XYZ file of C-alpha atoms in Angstrom:
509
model
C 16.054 -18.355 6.158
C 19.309 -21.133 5.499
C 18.359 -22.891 2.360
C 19.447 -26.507 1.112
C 20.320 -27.163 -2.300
C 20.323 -30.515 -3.855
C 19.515 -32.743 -6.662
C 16.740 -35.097 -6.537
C 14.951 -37.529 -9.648
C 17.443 -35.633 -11.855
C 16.006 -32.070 -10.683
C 17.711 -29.277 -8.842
C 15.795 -28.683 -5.703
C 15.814 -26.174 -3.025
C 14.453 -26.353 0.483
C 13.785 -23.251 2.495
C 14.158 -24.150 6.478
C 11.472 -23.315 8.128
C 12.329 -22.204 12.386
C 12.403 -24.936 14.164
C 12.565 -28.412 13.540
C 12.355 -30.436 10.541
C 12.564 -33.601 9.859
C 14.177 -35.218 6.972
C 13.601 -38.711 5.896
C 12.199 -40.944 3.021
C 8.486 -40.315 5.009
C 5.753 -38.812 3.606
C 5.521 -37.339 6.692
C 8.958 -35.777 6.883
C 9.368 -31.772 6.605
C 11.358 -32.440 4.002
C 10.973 -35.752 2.019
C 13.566 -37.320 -0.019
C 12.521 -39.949 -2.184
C 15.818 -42.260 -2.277
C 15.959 -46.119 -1.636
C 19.639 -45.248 0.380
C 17.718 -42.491 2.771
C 15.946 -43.839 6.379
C 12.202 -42.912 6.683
C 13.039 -40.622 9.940
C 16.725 -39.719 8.544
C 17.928 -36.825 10.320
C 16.769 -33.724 12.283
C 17.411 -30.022 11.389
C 17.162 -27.153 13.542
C 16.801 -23.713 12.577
C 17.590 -21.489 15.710
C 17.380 -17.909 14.451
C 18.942 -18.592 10.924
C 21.559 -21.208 12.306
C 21.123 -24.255 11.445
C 22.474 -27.569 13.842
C 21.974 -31.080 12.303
C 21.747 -34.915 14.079
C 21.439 -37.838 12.568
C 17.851 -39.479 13.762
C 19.385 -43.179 13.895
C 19.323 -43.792 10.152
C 20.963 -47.153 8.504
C 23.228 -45.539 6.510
C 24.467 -42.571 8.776
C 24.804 -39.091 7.988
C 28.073 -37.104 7.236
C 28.893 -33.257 6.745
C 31.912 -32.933 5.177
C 32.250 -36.752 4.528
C 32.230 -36.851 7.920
C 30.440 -38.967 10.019
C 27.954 -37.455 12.746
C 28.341 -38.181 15.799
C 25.793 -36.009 17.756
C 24.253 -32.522 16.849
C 26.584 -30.538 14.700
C 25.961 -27.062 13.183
C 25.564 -26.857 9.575
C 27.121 -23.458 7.716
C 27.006 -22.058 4.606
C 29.375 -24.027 2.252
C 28.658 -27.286 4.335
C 27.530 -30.540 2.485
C 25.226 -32.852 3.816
C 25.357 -36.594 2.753
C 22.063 -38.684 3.378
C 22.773 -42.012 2.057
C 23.593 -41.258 -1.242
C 21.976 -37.566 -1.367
C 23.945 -34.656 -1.087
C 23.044 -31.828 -0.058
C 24.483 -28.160 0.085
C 24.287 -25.770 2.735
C 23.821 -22.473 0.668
C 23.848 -18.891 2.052
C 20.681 -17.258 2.863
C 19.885 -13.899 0.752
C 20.771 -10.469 2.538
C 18.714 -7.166 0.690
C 18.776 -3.965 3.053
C 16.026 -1.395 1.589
C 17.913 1.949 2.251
C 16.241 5.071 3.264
C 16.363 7.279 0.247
C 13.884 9.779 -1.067
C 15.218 10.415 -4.699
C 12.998 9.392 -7.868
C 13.135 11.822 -10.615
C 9.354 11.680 -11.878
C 11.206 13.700 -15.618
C 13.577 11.017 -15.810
C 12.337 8.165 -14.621
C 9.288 5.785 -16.644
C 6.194 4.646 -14.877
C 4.123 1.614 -16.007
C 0.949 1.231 -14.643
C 0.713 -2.647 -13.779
C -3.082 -4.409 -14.917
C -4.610 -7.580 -14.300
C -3.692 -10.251 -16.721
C -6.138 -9.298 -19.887
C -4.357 -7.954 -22.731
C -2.679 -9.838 -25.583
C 1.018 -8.974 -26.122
C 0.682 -8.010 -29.315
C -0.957 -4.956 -28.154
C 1.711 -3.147 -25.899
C 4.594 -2.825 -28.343
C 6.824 -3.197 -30.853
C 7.143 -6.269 -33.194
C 10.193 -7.183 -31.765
C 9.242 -6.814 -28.331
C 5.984 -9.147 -28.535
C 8.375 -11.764 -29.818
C 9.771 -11.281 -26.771
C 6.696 -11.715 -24.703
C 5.312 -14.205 -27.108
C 8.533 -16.122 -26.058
C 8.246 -15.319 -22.441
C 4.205 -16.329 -22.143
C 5.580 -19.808 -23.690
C 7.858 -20.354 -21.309
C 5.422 -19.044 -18.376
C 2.352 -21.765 -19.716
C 5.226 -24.870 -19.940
C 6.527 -23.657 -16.275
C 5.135 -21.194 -14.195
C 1.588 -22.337 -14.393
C 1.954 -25.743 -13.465
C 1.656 -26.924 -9.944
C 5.042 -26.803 -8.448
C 7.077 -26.528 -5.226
C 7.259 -22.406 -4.209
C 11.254 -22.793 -4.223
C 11.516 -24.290 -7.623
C 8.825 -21.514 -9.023
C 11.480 -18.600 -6.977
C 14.229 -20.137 -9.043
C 12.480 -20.213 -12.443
C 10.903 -16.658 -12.033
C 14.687 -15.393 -11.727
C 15.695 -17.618 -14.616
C 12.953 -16.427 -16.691
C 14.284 -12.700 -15.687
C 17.510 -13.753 -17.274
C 16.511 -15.227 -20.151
C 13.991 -12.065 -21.138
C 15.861 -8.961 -20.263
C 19.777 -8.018 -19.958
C 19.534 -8.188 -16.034
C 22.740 -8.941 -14.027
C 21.158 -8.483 -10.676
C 16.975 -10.020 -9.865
C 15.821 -9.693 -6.528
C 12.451 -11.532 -5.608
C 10.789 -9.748 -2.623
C 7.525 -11.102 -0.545
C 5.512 -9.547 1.679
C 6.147 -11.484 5.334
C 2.789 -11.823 7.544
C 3.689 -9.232 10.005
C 3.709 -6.948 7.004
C 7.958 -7.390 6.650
C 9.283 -7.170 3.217
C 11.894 -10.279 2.817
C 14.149 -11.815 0.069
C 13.297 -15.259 -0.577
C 15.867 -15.379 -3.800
C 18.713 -12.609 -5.122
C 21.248 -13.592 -7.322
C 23.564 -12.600 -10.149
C 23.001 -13.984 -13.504
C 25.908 -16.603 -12.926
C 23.989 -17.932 -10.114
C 26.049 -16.323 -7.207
C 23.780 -15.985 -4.015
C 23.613 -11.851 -3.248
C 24.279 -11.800 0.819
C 24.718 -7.784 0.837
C 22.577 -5.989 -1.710
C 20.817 -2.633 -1.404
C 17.169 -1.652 -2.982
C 15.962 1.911 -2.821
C 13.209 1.680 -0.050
C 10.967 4.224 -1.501
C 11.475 2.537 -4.957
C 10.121 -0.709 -3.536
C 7.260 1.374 -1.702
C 6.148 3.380 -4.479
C 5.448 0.531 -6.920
C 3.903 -1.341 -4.260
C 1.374 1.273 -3.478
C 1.007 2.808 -6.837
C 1.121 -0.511 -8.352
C 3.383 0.699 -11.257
C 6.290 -0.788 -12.566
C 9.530 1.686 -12.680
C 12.246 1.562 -14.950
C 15.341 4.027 -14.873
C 16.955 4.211 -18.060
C 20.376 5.548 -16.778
C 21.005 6.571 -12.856
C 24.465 7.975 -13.656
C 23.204 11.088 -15.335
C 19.822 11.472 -13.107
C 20.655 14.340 -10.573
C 19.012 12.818 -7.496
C 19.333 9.321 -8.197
C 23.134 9.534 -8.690
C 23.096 10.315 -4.993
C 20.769 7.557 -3.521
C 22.537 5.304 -1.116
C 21.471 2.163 -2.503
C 23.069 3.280 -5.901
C 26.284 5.044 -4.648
C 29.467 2.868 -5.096
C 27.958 0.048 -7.149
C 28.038 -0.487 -11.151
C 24.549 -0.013 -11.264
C 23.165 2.328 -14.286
C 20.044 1.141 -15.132
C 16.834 -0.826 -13.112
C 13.341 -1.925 -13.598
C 11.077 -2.663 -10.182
C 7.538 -4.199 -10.476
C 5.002 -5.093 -7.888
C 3.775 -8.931 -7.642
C 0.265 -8.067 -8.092
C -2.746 -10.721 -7.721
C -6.142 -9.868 -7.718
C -6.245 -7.249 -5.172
C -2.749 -7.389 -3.532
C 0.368 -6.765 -4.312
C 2.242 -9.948 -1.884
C 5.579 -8.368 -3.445
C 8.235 -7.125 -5.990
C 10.372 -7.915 -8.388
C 14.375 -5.869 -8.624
C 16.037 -6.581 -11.358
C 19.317 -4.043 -12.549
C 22.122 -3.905 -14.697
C 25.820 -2.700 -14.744
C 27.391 0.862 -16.263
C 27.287 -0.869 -19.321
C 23.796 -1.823 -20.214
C 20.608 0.179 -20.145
C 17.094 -1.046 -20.067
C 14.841 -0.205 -22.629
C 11.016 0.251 -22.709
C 10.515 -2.691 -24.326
C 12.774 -4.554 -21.371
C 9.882 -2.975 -18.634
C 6.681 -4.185 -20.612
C 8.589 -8.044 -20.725
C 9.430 -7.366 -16.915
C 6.255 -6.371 -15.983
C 4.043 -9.247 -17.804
C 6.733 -11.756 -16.220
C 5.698 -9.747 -12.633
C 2.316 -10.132 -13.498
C 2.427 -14.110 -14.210
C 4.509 -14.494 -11.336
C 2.617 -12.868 -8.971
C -0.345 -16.213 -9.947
C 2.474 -18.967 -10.223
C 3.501 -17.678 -6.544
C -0.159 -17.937 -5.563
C -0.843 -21.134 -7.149
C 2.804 -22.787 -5.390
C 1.439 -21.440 -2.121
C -1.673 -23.080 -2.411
C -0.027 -26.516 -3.606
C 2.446 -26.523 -0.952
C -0.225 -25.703 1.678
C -2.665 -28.439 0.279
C 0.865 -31.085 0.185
C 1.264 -30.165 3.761
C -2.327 -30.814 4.848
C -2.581 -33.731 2.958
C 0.402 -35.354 5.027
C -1.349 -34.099 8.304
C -4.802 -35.503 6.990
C -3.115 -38.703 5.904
C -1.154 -39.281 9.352
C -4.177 -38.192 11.680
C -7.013 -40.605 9.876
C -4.759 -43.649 10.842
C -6.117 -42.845 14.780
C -9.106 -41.023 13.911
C -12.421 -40.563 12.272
C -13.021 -38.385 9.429
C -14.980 -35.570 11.623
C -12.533 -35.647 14.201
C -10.116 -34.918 11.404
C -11.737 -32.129 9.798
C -12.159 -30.556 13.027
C -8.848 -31.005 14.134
C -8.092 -29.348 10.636
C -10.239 -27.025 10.821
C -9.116 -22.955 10.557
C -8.400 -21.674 13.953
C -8.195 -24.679 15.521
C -4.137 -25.002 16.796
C -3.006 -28.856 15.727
C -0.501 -28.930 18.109
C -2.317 -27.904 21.698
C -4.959 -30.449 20.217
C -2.295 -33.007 19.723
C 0.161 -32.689 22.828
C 0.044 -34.875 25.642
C -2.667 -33.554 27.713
C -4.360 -35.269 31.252
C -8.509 -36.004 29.733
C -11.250 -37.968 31.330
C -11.446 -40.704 28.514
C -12.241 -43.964 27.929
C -10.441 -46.717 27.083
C -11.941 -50.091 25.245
C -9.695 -53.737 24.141
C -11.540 -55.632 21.911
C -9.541 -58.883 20.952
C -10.172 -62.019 19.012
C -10.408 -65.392 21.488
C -8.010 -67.955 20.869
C -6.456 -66.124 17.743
C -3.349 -67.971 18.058
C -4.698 -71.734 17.887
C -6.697 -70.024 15.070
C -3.896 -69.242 13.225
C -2.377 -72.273 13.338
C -4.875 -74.131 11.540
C -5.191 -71.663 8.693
C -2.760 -70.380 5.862
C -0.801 -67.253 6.785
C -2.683 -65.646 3.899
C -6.281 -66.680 5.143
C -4.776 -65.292 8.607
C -3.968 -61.725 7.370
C -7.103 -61.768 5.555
C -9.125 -62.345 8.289
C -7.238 -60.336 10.862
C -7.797 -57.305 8.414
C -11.397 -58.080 7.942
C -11.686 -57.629 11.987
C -10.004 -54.590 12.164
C -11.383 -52.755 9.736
C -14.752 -54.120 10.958
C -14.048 -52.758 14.428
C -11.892 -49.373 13.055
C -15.171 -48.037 10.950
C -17.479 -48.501 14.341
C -15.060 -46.905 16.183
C -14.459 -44.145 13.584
C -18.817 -44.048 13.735
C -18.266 -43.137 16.564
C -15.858 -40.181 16.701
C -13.580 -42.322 18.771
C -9.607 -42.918 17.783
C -8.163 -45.913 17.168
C -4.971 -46.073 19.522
C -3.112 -48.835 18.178
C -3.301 -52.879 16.683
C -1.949 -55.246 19.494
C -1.561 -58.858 17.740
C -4.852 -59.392 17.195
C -6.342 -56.822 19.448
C -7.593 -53.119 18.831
C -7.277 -50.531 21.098
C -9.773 -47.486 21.060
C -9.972 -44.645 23.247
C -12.867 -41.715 23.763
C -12.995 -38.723 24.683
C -9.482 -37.732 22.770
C -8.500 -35.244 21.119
C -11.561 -33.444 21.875
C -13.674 -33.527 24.733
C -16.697 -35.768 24.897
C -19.005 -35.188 27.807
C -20.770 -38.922 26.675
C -17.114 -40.623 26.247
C -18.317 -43.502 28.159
C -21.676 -43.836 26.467
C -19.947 -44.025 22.884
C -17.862 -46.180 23.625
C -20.332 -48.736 25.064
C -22.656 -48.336 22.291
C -19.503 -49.256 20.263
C -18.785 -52.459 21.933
C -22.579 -53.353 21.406
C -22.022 -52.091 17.807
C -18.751 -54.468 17.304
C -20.392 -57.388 18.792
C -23.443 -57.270 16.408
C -21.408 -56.662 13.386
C -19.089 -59.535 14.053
C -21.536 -61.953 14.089
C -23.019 -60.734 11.324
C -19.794 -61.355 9.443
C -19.901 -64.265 11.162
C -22.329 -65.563 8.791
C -20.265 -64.995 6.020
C -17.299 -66.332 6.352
C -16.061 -70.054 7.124
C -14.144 -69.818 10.434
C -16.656 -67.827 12.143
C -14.643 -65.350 15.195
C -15.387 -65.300 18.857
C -14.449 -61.818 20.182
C -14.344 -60.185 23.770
C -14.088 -56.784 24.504
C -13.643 -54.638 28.075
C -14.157 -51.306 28.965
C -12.463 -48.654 31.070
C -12.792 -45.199 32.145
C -10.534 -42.735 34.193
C -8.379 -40.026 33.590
C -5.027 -40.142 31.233
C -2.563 -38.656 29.564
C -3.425 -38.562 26.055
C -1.889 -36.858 22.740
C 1.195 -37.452 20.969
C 4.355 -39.182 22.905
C 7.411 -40.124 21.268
C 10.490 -38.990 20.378
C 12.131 -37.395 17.188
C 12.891 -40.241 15.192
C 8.532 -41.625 15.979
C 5.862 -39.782 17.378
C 2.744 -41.469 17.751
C -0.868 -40.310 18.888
C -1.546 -42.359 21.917
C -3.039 -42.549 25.645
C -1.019 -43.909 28.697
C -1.897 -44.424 32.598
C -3.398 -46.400 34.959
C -6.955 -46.708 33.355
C -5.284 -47.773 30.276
C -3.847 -50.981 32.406
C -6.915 -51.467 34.128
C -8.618 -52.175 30.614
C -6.330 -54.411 29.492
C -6.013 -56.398 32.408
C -10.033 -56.383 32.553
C -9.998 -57.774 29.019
C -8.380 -61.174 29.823
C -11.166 -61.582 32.417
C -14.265 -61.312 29.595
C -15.545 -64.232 28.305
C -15.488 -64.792 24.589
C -18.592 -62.842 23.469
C -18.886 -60.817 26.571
C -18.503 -57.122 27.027
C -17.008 -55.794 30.674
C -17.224 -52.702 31.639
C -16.032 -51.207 34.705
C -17.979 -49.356 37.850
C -16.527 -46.191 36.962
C -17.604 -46.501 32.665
C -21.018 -47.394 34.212
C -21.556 -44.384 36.008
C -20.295 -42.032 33.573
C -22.341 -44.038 31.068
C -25.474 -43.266 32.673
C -27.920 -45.511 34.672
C -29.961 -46.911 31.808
C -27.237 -49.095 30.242
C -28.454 -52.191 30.113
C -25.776 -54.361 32.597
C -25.909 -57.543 34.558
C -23.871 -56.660 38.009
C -21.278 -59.573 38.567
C -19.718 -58.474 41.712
C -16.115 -57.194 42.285
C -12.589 -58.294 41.201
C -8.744 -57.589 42.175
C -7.052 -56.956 39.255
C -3.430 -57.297 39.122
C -1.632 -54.172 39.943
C -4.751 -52.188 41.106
C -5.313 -51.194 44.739
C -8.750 -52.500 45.788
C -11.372 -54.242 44.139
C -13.125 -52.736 41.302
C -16.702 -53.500 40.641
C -17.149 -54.893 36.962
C -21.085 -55.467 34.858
C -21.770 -57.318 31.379
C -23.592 -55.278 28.939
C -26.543 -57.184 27.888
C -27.886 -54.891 24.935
């Protein structure tokens, strides 16, 4: 996949782009986040169409530019090409290319096998002195780098380094095993950090250490009789190569290629320091996979508990469950509830702006943890109104009954806090139900989780009938609430914008 290079907090980053689109922006909820004062929080958009990429800038302050050109609509972004965000650069680089060629020709005389263990044994045990220097060196660098919790891309980059710096490698290759099965370079490079884009690996090299789970090393393949002849080998500079599996716990996710020119020749000593490195990388890889996954659900978990309650969350993040059907706009039998403070505006007036945002946060938090109680989602703050909906993003067969126990549930608590505090709050609050379209609606730049239609108006235009401390609910909340809701019938009412009268009862629990 097209990969983006740049520097960020004095680091060298790299950002693999995943199909589809990304955003990029100083978010935390950005596909790619870059933490820089001169970068928008929705930035720009990338789009990764089959390996192409096409850029737009998502109406950020400072503008983007490829080339130090300014963008003017979507523009496709190549190989070579340098993005500017603010003051971040960032480089285009070429994707990695490694063909696995369809050869049958390992010399078992001339070729040395290394069966690859679990991570047990000290170094000191599986050579020569000079050799566990070597690894003594390499498990150094592996416990100040590998093991820490990392992006995957920066531990890709440091597992080649580390390849470098141990053996006399020209050529590493870091293959992982795809889901459909797929064996695919995410990194292959030259030890002068050229990007390989046309390399060839002996297939059954690659397949025999993976299912043998040994590490191979060929000592010279100019003077081996059925190696010389291997495609992968024929009309390169390659004499000598060592091949380990990425093997954790019980399966191998990969392998590691690493070879040299005419030259240079590997050594025995070079396979037991490639194959520890394999073995440690194989965890680091592991360990990035899980960090990256739990990064990625933490920005879901963080964005979804603004709207809803910590159930609905888990089950929304629960395995098997598909975020996105649950989150796209979707028609749902809900309902909808405004709950507002009376007369907030005179309020306001006669206290400080601090003792204002106090006490407007007071009320909605108040109101957001019933809500929340109830495994309904807060939709949004309007001034000094909350808006709460039920029955969304999962079905509730009692929507209606939830959400007028909720009311009740808001109304006792707020006097109750009433008691507490010196300018005691006079609420109202009116209920709707119906069906809507419900889920998230927005557009690139803001997407927001939210529920729109006629039932929604109805509600709100019902609320500026209650009287302060009442709670309105509408005929059709009443019947779905169920017949032993405690309600005083007060006739019907035209409401602005609605065809016909609607018939509208005061909770009295």
């Amino acid at each position: 996949m097209p990969t983006l290079s740049f520097t960020q907090d004095g680091l060298a980053r790299r950002f693999d782009v995943p199909p589809g689109e990304t955003l990029i922006g100083r978010a935390l909820t950005s596909g790619l986040v870059l933490n820089d004062a001169s970068v928008s929080r929705h930035h720009a958009t990338l789009i990764n169409r089959n390996g192409q990429l096409e850029i737009r800038d998502a109406g950020s302050r400072f503008g983007t530019l490829k080339n130090g050109i300014a963008l003017t609509g979507p523009t496709e972004a190549n190989p070579g090409d340098t993005i500017t965000l603010g003051r971040v650069e960032i480089l285009v680089v070429a994707a990695p290319r490694v063909s696995l060629d369809e050869d049958h020709l390992i010399d078992r005389g001339r070729t040395v096998f290394r069966p690859v263990m679990p991570i047990q044994t000290s170094p000191s045990r599986t050579g020569p002195a000079a050799d566990s220097d070597r690894l003594l060196t390499l498990f150094s660098d592996i416990a100040s780098t590998l093991v820490l919790i990392q992006p995957v891309r920066q531990v890709f980059e440091k597992i080649i380094d580390l390849i470098f710096a141990s053996v006399p490698a020209e050529r590493a290759v870091l293959l992982l095993r795809e889901p459909g099965g797929a064996l695919e370079p995410v990194i292959a490079r030259m030890r002068d950090g050229i990007v390989l884009t046309n390399t060839r690996i002996s297939r059954t090299i690659v397949e025999q250490v993976m299912s043998e789970r040994v590490a191979m090393l060929s000592a010279d393949t100019s003077i081996e009789p059925r190696l010389a002849n291997a495609p992968s080998l024929m009309g390169s500079v390659t004499r000598s190569f060592m091949c380990a599996p990425l093997w954790n716990r019980s399966e191998v996710v990969g392998v590691l290629y690493a070879d040299t020119p005419a030259l240079q020749q590997f050594s025995e000593g070079d396979l037991r320091v490639f194959t520890a490195l394999s073995n440690y990388a194989a965890v680091a890889i592991e360990q990035a996979r899980v960090g990256d996954e739990l990064i990625t659900e933490t920005k879901r978990r963080e964005r979804l508990q603004r709207y809803h309650s910590p159930d609905v969350v888990s089950r929304i993040l629960a395995p098997g469950v598909r975020h996105d059907a649950e989150m796209s706009a979707q028609a749902r039998d809900v309902t909808v509830m405004f709950a507002d403070i009376v007369e907030f505006t005179a309020l306001s007036q006669r206290l400080p702006p601090a003792d204002v945002v106090t006490l407007l946060s007071t009320f909605f938090e108040v109101v957001t943890d019933i809500v929340f109680r109830h495994e309904g989602t807060v939709d949004k703050f309007i001034g000094d109104c909350v808006m709460a909906v039920f029955g969304a993003p999962f079905d509730q067969v009692d929507h209606a009954r939830r959400c007028v126990q909720t009311a009740c549930d808001v109304r006792r608590a707020i006097e109750t806090m009433n008691r507490e505090i010196a300018v005691p709050l006079r609420i109202r609050i009116a209920i709707n139900s119906g069906e809507a379209m419900v889920g998230d609606v927005g557009s690139d730049r803001r997407r927001e989780f939210t529920v729109l239609g006629d039932v929604v108006n109805a509600a709100s235009r019902l609320e500026r009938l209650a009287k302060p401390g009442q709670i309105l609910i509408s005929e059709a909340t009443y019947l779905r609430a169920g017949a032993d809701v405690p309600v005083n019938p007060l006739g019907s009412s035209e409401l602005r914008g609605q065809v016909g009268e609607i018939k509208l009862f005061e909770v009295t629990a």
